[in-house]
Coordinates of C-alpha atoms in Angstrom, one line a residue:
X293 CA 109.5 92.4 116.2
X294 CA 113.0 92.3 114.7
X295 CA 111.7 90.0 111.9
X296 CA 109.0 92.6 111.0
X297 CA 111.6 95.4 110.6
X298 CA 114.0 93.2 108.6
X299 CA 111.2 92.1 106.2
X300 CA 110.1 95.7 105.6
X301 CA 113.6 97.1 105.0
X302 CA 114.6 94.2 102.8
X303 CA 111.7 94.9 100.5
X304 CA 112.1 98.6 100.5
X305 CA 115.8 98.6 99.6
X306 CA 115.5 96.0 96.9
X307 CA 117.0 97.5 93.7
X308 CA 115.7 96.4 90.3
X309 CA 116.9 97.4 86.9
X310 CA 114.4 99.1 84.6
X311 CA 114.3 100.4 81.0
X312 CA 113.6 104.0 80.1
X313 CA 109.8 104.6 80.2
X314 CA 107.8 105.3 77.1
X315 CA 105.2 108.0 76.5
X316 CA 101.7 107.5 75.0
X317 CA 99.0 109.7 73.8
X318 CA 95.9 109.7 76.0
X319 CA 93.9 112.3 74.1
X320 CA 94.0 114.3 70.9
X321 CA 91.0 116.4 69.8
X322 CA 90.1 119.8 68.4
X323 CA 88.5 122.1 71.1
X324 CA 86.0 124.4 69.4
X325 CA 85.4 126.2 72.8
X326 CA 89.1 127.2 73.1
X327 CA 89.8 130.4 71.1
X328 CA 93.5 130.5 72.1
X329 CA 94.6 129.9 68.5
X330 CA 92.7 133.0 67.4
X331 CA 93.3 135.3 70.5
X332 CA 97.0 134.4 70.6
X333 CA 97.4 134.0 66.9
X334 CA 100.8 133.2 65.3
X335 CA 101.4 133.3 61.5
X336 CA 103.4 130.8 59.5
X337 CA 106.2 131.7 57.0
X338 CA 103.6 132.7 54.4
X339 CA 101.7 134.9 56.8
X340 CA 98.8 132.5 57.3
X341 CA 97.4 131.7 60.7
X342 CA 98.7 128.6 62.5
X343 CA 96.9 125.9 64.4
X344 CA 97.7 125.7 68.1
X345 CA 98.4 122.3 69.7
X346 CA 98.2 122.5 73.5
X347 CA 100.4 119.7 74.8
X348 CA 99.8 118.5 78.4
X349 CA 103.1 117.1 79.6
X350 CA 104.5 117.9 83.0
X351 CA 108.3 118.0 82.3
X352 CA 110.4 121.2 82.1
X353 CA 112.7 120.2 79.2
X354 CA 110.5 119.0 76.3
X355 CA 111.7 119.7 72.8
X356 CA 109.8 119.1 69.5
X357 CA 110.4 118.1 65.9
X358 CA 108.0 118.6 63.0
X359 CA 106.7 121.5 61.0
X360 CA 106.8 123.9 64.0
X361 CA 106.7 127.7 63.9
X362 CA 106.8 128.3 67.7
X363 CA 106.7 126.3 70.9
X364 CA 106.3 127.9 74.4
X365 CA 106.0 126.4 77.9
X366 CA 102.7 127.5 79.6
X367 CA 101.9 126.5 83.2
X368 CA 102.3 122.7 83.0
X369 CA 101.7 122.4 79.2
X370 CA 103.3 123.5 76.0
X371 CA 101.7 125.7 73.2
X372 CA 102.9 124.5 69.8
X373 CA 102.1 126.5 66.7
X374 CA 102.0 124.5 63.5
X375 CA 101.0 125.5 59.9
X376 CA 97.7 124.3 58.5
X377 CA 98.1 120.8 57.1
X378 CA 100.7 119.6 59.6
X379 CA 100.1 116.0 60.5
X380 CA 102.8 114.7 62.9
X381 CA 104.9 115.7 65.9
X382 CA 108.0 114.3 67.7
X383 CA 108.3 114.9 71.5
X384 CA 111.6 114.5 73.2
X385 CA 112.5 114.8 76.9
X386 CA 115.4 113.7 79.1
X387 CA 113.1 111.4 81.2
X388 CA 111.3 109.4 78.5
X389 CA 111.8 107.6 75.2
X390 CA 111.1 110.0 72.3
X391 CA 107.5 109.9 71.0
X392 CA 106.4 110.3 67.4
X393 CA 102.6 111.0 67.1
X394 CA 100.8 111.0 63.7
X395 CA 97.7 113.1 64.0
X396 CA 94.4 111.4 63.0
X397 CA 93.9 114.3 60.6
X398 CA 95.9 117.3 59.5
X399 CA 95.5 120.4 61.7
X400 CA 93.5 123.4 60.5
X401 CA 94.3 127.1 60.8
X402 CA 92.9 129.1 63.7
X403 CA 92.0 125.9 65.6
X404 CA 93.1 124.9 69.0
X405 CA 93.9 121.2 69.6
X406 CA 94.3 119.4 73.0
X407 CA 97.0 116.8 73.1
X408 CA 97.5 115.0 76.4
X409 CA 100.6 112.8 76.8
X410 CA 101.3 110.4 79.7
X411 CA 103.8 107.7 80.6
X412 CA 102.8 104.4 79.1
X413 CA 101.5 102.1 81.9
X414 CA 103.8 99.2 82.8
X415 CA 102.4 95.8 82.1
X416 CA 103.8 94.5 85.4
X417 CA 104.9 96.3 88.5
X418 CA 108.5 95.8 89.5
X419 CA 109.4 94.3 92.9
X420 CA 109.4 97.0 95.4
X421 CA 106.6 99.1 93.9
X422 CA 104.2 97.9 96.5
X423 CA 105.5 97.2 100.1
X424 CA 103.2 95.2 102.3
X425 CA 103.6 95.9 106.0
X426 CA 102.2 93.3 108.4
X427 CA 101.8 93.8 112.1
X428 CA 101.2 90.3 113.6
X429 CA 98.9 89.3 116.4
X430 CA 100.6 90.1 119.7
X431 CA 100.3 89.6 123.4
X432 CA 99.3 92.4 125.7
X433 CA 101.9 95.2 125.6
X434 CA 102.2 98.9 126.6
X435 CA 102.3 101.4 123.8
X436 CA 102.3 105.1 124.8
X437 CA 101.3 104.1 128.3
X438 CA 98.2 102.3 127.2
X439 CA 97.6 98.6 127.6
X440 CA 97.0 96.8 124.3
X441 CA 94.9 93.6 124.1
X442 CA 95.7 90.5 122.1
X443 CA 94.8 91.5 118.5
X444 CA 94.6 90.1 115.0
X445 CA 97.3 90.6 112.3
X446 CA 97.0 93.8 110.4
X447 CA 98.4 94.3 106.9
X448 CA 98.5 97.5 104.9
X449 CA 100.3 98.5 101.6
X450 CA 102.7 101.3 100.9
X451 CA 103.0 102.4 97.2
X452 CA 106.3 103.6 95.8
X453 CA 106.3 107.1 94.3
X454 CA 109.4 107.8 92.2
X455 CA 111.2 111.1 92.4
X456 CA 110.5 113.7 89.7
X457 CA 109.3 117.1 88.8
X458 CA 105.7 118.5 88.5
X459 CA 103.8 121.7 88.2
X460 CA 102.1 122.4 91.6
X461 CA 99.0 124.5 92.0
X462 CA 96.3 125.7 89.6
X463 CA 97.4 124.1 86.4
X464 CA 95.0 124.3 83.4
X465 CA 93.1 121.1 84.0
X466 CA 92.3 122.2 87.6
X467 CA 90.1 125.0 86.2
X468 CA 90.8 127.0 89.4
X469 CA 91.0 130.6 90.4
X470 CA 91.8 129.9 94.1
X471 CA 94.4 132.4 95.2
X472 CA 96.2 130.0 97.5
X473 CA 96.9 127.7 94.6
X474 CA 99.0 130.4 93.0
X475 CA 101.6 130.9 91.7
X476 CA 101.8 127.7 89.7
X477 CA 105.5 126.6 90.1
X478 CA 107.8 123.7 89.4
X479 CA 108.5 121.4 92.4
X480 CA 111.2 118.8 92.4
X481 CA 110.7 115.7 94.5
X482 CA 114.3 114.7 95.0
X483 CA 113.8 111.3 96.5
X484 CA 111.6 108.3 96.0
X485 CA 109.1 107.7 98.9
X486 CA 106.3 105.3 99.8
X487 CA 102.8 106.5 100.5
X488 CA 99.8 104.6 101.9
X489 CA 97.7 102.7 99.3
X490 CA 94.7 103.9 101.4
X491 CA 94.0 106.2 104.3
X492 CA 94.8 104.9 107.7
X493 CA 92.0 102.5 108.5
X494 CA 90.2 102.0 111.8
X495 CA 91.6 98.5 112.0
X496 CA 95.2 99.9 111.9
X497 CA 94.4 102.7 114.4
X498 CA 92.8 100.3 116.9
X499 CA 95.8 98.0 116.6
X500 CA 98.3 100.8 117.4
X501 CA 96.2 102.9 119.8
X502 CA 93.7 100.4 121.4
X503 CA 91.0 103.0 120.8
X504 CA 88.7 104.3 118.0
X505 CA 87.7 108.0 117.8
X506 CA 85.5 107.5 114.7
X507 CA 81.8 108.2 115.0
X508 CA 80.8 105.4 112.5
X509 CA 82.9 102.4 113.4
X510 CA 84.0 99.7 111.0
X511 CA 87.5 98.1 110.5
X512 CA 87.7 99.0 106.8
X513 CA 86.5 102.5 107.1
X514 CA 89.2 105.3 107.3
X515 CA 89.7 106.5 110.9
X516 CA 88.1 109.9 111.3
X517 CA 87.5 112.5 114.0
X518 CA 91.3 112.8 114.5
X519 CA 93.3 116.0 114.8
X520 CA 96.8 116.7 113.4
X521 CA 98.1 116.2 116.9
X522 CA 96.3 112.9 117.2
X523 CA 97.8 111.7 113.9
X524 CA 101.3 112.6 115.1
X525 CA 100.8 110.6 118.3
X526 CA 99.6 107.6 116.3
X527 CA 102.7 107.8 114.1
X528 CA 105.0 108.0 117.1
X529 CA 103.4 104.8 118.5
X530 CA 103.5 103.0 115.1
X531 CA 107.2 103.9 114.7
X532 CA 107.8 102.5 118.2
X533 CA 106.3 99.2 117.1
X534 CA 107.9 98.8 113.7
X535 CA 111.2 100.7 114.3
X536 CA 111.0 102.3 110.9
X537 CA 110.1 105.9 110.2
X538 CA 106.5 106.6 109.1
X539 CA 105.3 110.2 108.9
X540 CA 102.7 112.5 107.4
X541 CA 103.2 113.5 103.8
X542 CA 104.4 116.9 103.0
X543 CA 101.9 118.9 101.0
X544 CA 104.1 118.7 97.9
X545 CA 104.5 115.0 98.2
X546 CA 100.7 114.6 98.7
X547 CA 99.8 116.6 95.5
X548 CA 102.5 114.8 93.5
X549 CA 101.1 111.4 94.5
X550 CA 97.5 112.5 93.9
X551 CA 98.4 113.7 90.4
X552 CA 99.9 110.3 89.7
X553 CA 103.6 111.1 89.9
X554 CA 105.5 110.0 86.8
X555 CA 102.3 108.2 85.6
X556 CA 100.2 111.3 85.6
X557 CA 97.3 111.5 83.2
X558 CA 96.8 115.2 84.0
X559 CA 93.4 114.6 85.6
X560 CA 91.4 117.1 87.6
X561 CA 90.8 114.6 90.4
X562 CA 93.1 111.8 91.6
X563 CA 92.9 109.4 88.7
X564 CA 89.9 110.7 86.7
X565 CA 88.1 113.8 85.4
X566 CA 84.9 112.4 86.9
X567 CA 84.8 112.8 90.7
X568 CA 82.4 109.9 91.3
X569 CA 84.8 107.4 89.7
X570 CA 87.5 107.9 92.3
X571 CA 86.1 109.8 95.3
X572 CA 83.2 109.9 97.7
X573 CA 81.6 113.3 98.4
X574 CA 78.1 114.7 99.2
X575 CA 76.5 113.3 96.0
X576 CA 77.5 109.6 96.3
X577 CA 78.7 109.0 99.9
X578 CA 75.3 108.3 101.5
X579 CA 76.3 110.9 104.1
X580 CA 79.0 108.8 105.7
X581 CA 82.6 107.6 105.1
X582 CA 82.9 104.6 102.9
X583 CA 85.2 101.5 102.9
X584 CA 88.7 102.1 101.5
X585 CA 89.5 100.7 98.1
X586 CA 85.9 100.7 96.9
X587 CA 86.4 103.0 94.0
X588 CA 89.0 103.3 91.2
X589 CA 92.6 104.0 92.2
X590 CA 94.7 106.7 90.5
X591 CA 97.6 106.1 88.0
X592 CA 99.9 104.8 90.8
X593 CA 97.4 102.4 92.3
X594 CA 96.6 104.8 95.2
X595 CA 93.0 105.0 96.5
X596 CA 90.8 107.8 97.8
X597 CA 93.1 110.7 97.4
X598 CA 90.0 112.6 96.2
X599 CA 87.1 112.4 98.7
X600 CA 86.1 110.0 101.5
X601 CA 88.2 111.9 104.1
X602 CA 90.3 115.0 104.2
X603 CA 93.9 114.1 104.6
X604 CA 96.3 115.8 106.9
X605 CA 99.7 117.0 105.7
X606 CA 102.9 117.8 107.7
X607 CA 103.1 121.4 106.5
X608 CA 102.0 124.7 108.0
X609 CA 99.6 126.4 105.5
X610 CA 102.1 128.8 103.9
X611 CA 101.8 130.9 100.7
X612 CA 103.3 129.3 97.7
X613 CA 106.8 130.4 96.7
X614 CA 107.3 132.6 93.6
X615 CA 110.1 130.4 92.2
X616 CA 110.8 126.8 91.5
X617 CA 111.7 124.7 94.6
X618 CA 113.1 121.4 95.6
X619 CA 111.2 119.3 98.2
X620 CA 108.8 122.1 99.0
X621 CA 107.7 122.3 102.7
X622 CA 105.6 124.9 104.4
X623 CA 107.9 125.5 107.4
X624 CA 106.9 129.0 108.5
X625 CA 105.1 128.5 111.8
X626 CA 101.4 129.6 111.9
X627 CA 98.1 128.7 113.4
X628 CA 97.1 126.2 110.8
X629 CA 98.4 123.0 109.1
X630 CA 97.2 121.8 105.7
X631 CA 94.6 119.2 104.8
X632 CA 93.9 117.9 101.3
X633 CA 91.5 116.0 99.0
X634 CA 88.0 116.8 100.2
X635 CA 85.8 114.5 102.2
X636 CA 82.5 112.5 102.2
X637 CA 80.6 115.5 103.3
X638 CA 82.0 118.0 100.8
X639 CA 79.1 119.7 99.1
X640 CA 81.3 121.4 96.6
X641 CA 83.1 118.9 94.2
X642 CA 85.8 121.5 93.7
X643 CA 87.2 120.4 97.1
X644 CA 88.2 117.0 95.6
X645 CA 90.5 118.5 93.0
X646 CA 94.2 117.6 93.2
X647 CA 95.3 121.2 93.8
X648 CA 92.7 122.3 96.4
X649 CA 94.1 123.4 99.8
X650 CA 92.3 123.9 103.1
X651 CA 93.6 124.9 106.5
X652 CA 93.1 123.1 109.8
X653 CA 94.1 123.9 113.3
X654 CA 96.4 121.3 115.0
X655 CA 93.9 120.3 117.7
X656 CA 90.8 120.3 115.5
X657 CA 88.8 117.1 115.2
X658 CA 86.2 116.7 112.4
X659 CA 84.0 113.8 111.3
X660 CA 85.5 113.8 107.8
X661 CA 89.2 114.3 108.5
X662 CA 91.7 111.4 108.5
X663 CA 95.2 110.9 107.2
X664 CA 97.6 108.8 105.1
X665 CA 101.1 107.6 105.9
X666 CA 104.4 108.1 104.2
X667 CA 107.4 105.9 104.7
X668 CA 110.9 107.4 104.7
X669 CA 113.6 105.0 103.5
X670 CA 116.7 107.1 104.2

């Protein structure tokens, strides 16, 4: 067992040097349906109406160079007013290498343009970005008072999520009017953390708990029909085995990871604007949970954060704060905890959005509820 712990910690605390990350343009297009340039019109120095470039970039300190009349931050994006005929823009932030973007065509007056910017994908992940955790076959033992039979080795991956800032809640791409996703606010995630590449599988649950509460049983399906209390009991047993500190994600960590962290593409769902590419719900699930890692991952290489099973978070379901916060946590005790992401039986695809929130009682078990692990390294 000592060898397991040493291997995990040696991988987690490996420090590798890295160069400043570059930005790239994911999308630039005129949006004829968006009348913001007309409704919120700004004139240039000659009194003529400007074009409006709506820049999607989740950093708080962006500055711009070019023929710019006005630039305002707006709930997770920037509104940049430019005279007709402008054809380039420089974007500068403290976190990324400056980006110069030459528009495919000069902008036109009274027209709204969508410009989405994201960190440039790394060609190769650095050591430590993925931490494999292997629990070897073992003889009979007692875990939580329950006898565990000889089992097969179980391996699962934890994905590194780098610290950073993001807009939490009903940002523009979420197309949401849900009251509990307001107000939109900046959240700082102050420390790196590791989150499960997938939901906790039945294979892993059986290894730790020597039981399986799921209605449909298969090793590569997510464990289901577990309550928040059940998940906490599982984590206590897993930590006893590994001697490292796994836990549930906070709601802020969960949403940050679902949005892609520093790699965010500003998608509605976790990794795509098309739900069926990344998540199972009523339309494509065949009325059952599906094997983990069978659809596309998000920008960080994390699977199933939209759909398949609802995922439990550590927090109580509190109202959002009215100011920017560091390491947000719903700590005010109440009747309900939080679950996120939607499930295979969600009839409304809106539940798969990154910002969607739903309450759950601590002892409630449902056929489409599971959970995902976070690994704390400090």
